[in-house]
mmCIF file of C-alpha atoms in Angstrom:
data_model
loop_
_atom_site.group_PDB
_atom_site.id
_atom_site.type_symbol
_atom_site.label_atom_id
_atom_site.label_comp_id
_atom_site.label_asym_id
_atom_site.label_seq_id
_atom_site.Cartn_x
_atom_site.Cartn_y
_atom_site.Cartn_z
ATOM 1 C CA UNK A 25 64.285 -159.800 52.007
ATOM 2 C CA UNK A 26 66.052 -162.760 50.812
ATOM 3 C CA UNK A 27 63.246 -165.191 52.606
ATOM 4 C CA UNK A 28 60.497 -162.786 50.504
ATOM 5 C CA UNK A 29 62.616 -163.653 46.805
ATOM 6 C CA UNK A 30 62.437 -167.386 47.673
ATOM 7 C CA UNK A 31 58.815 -167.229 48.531
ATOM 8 C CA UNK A 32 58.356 -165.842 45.496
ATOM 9 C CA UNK A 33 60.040 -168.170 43.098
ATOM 10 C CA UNK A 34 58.701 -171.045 45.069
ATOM 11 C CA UNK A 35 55.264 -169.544 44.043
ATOM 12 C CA UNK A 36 56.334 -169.105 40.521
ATOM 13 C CA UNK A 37 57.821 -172.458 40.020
ATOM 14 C CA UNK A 38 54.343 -173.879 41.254
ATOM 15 C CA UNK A 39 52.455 -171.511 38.915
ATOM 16 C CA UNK A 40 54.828 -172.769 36.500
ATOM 17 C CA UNK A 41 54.599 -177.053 36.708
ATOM 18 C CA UNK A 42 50.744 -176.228 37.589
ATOM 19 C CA UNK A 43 50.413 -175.057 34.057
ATOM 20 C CA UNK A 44 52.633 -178.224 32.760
ATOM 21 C CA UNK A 45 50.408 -180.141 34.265
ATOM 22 C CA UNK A 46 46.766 -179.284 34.215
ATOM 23 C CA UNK A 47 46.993 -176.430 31.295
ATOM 24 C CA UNK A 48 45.392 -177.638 28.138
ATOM 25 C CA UNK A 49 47.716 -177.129 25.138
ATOM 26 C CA UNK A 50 50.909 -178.958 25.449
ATOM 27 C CA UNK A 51 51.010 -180.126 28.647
ATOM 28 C CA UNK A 52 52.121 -183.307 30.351
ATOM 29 C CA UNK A 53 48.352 -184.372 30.780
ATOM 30 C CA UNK A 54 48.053 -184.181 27.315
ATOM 31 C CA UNK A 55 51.552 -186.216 26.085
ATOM 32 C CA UNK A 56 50.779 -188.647 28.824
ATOM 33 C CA UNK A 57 47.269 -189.141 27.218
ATOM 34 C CA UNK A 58 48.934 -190.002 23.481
ATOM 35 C CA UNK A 59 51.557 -192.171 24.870
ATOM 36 C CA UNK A 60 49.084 -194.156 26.762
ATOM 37 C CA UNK A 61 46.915 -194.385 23.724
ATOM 38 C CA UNK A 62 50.066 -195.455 21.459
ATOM 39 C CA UNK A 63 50.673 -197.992 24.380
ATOM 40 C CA UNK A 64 47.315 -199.591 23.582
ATOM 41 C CA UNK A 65 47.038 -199.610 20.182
ATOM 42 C CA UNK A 66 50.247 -201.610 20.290
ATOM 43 C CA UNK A 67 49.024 -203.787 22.729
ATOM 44 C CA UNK A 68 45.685 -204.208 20.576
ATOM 45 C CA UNK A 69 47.583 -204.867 17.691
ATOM 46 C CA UNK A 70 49.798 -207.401 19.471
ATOM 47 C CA UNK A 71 47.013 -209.427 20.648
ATOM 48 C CA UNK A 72 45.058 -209.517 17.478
#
């Protein structure tokens, strides 16, 4: 029983950061994407 409730959270956790990562509103794909484009324009602007 207690071996079946870890299981279980183990699979929810994944469900969980699998969404974080790949899901399309909010996720860290997304802020990664607009820090990395802030990161450019900077580096644009300091080489200009």
């Amino acid at each position: 029983m207690k071996d079946m409730i870890i299981t279980v959270g183990m699979i929810l956790l994944a469900c969980i950061l699998f969404g974080m990562i790949a899901g399309d509103h909010d996720s860290l794909r997304t802020g990664a994407k607009h820090v990395l484009e802030q990161a450019i324009r900077q580096y644009e602007g300091m080489t200009a």
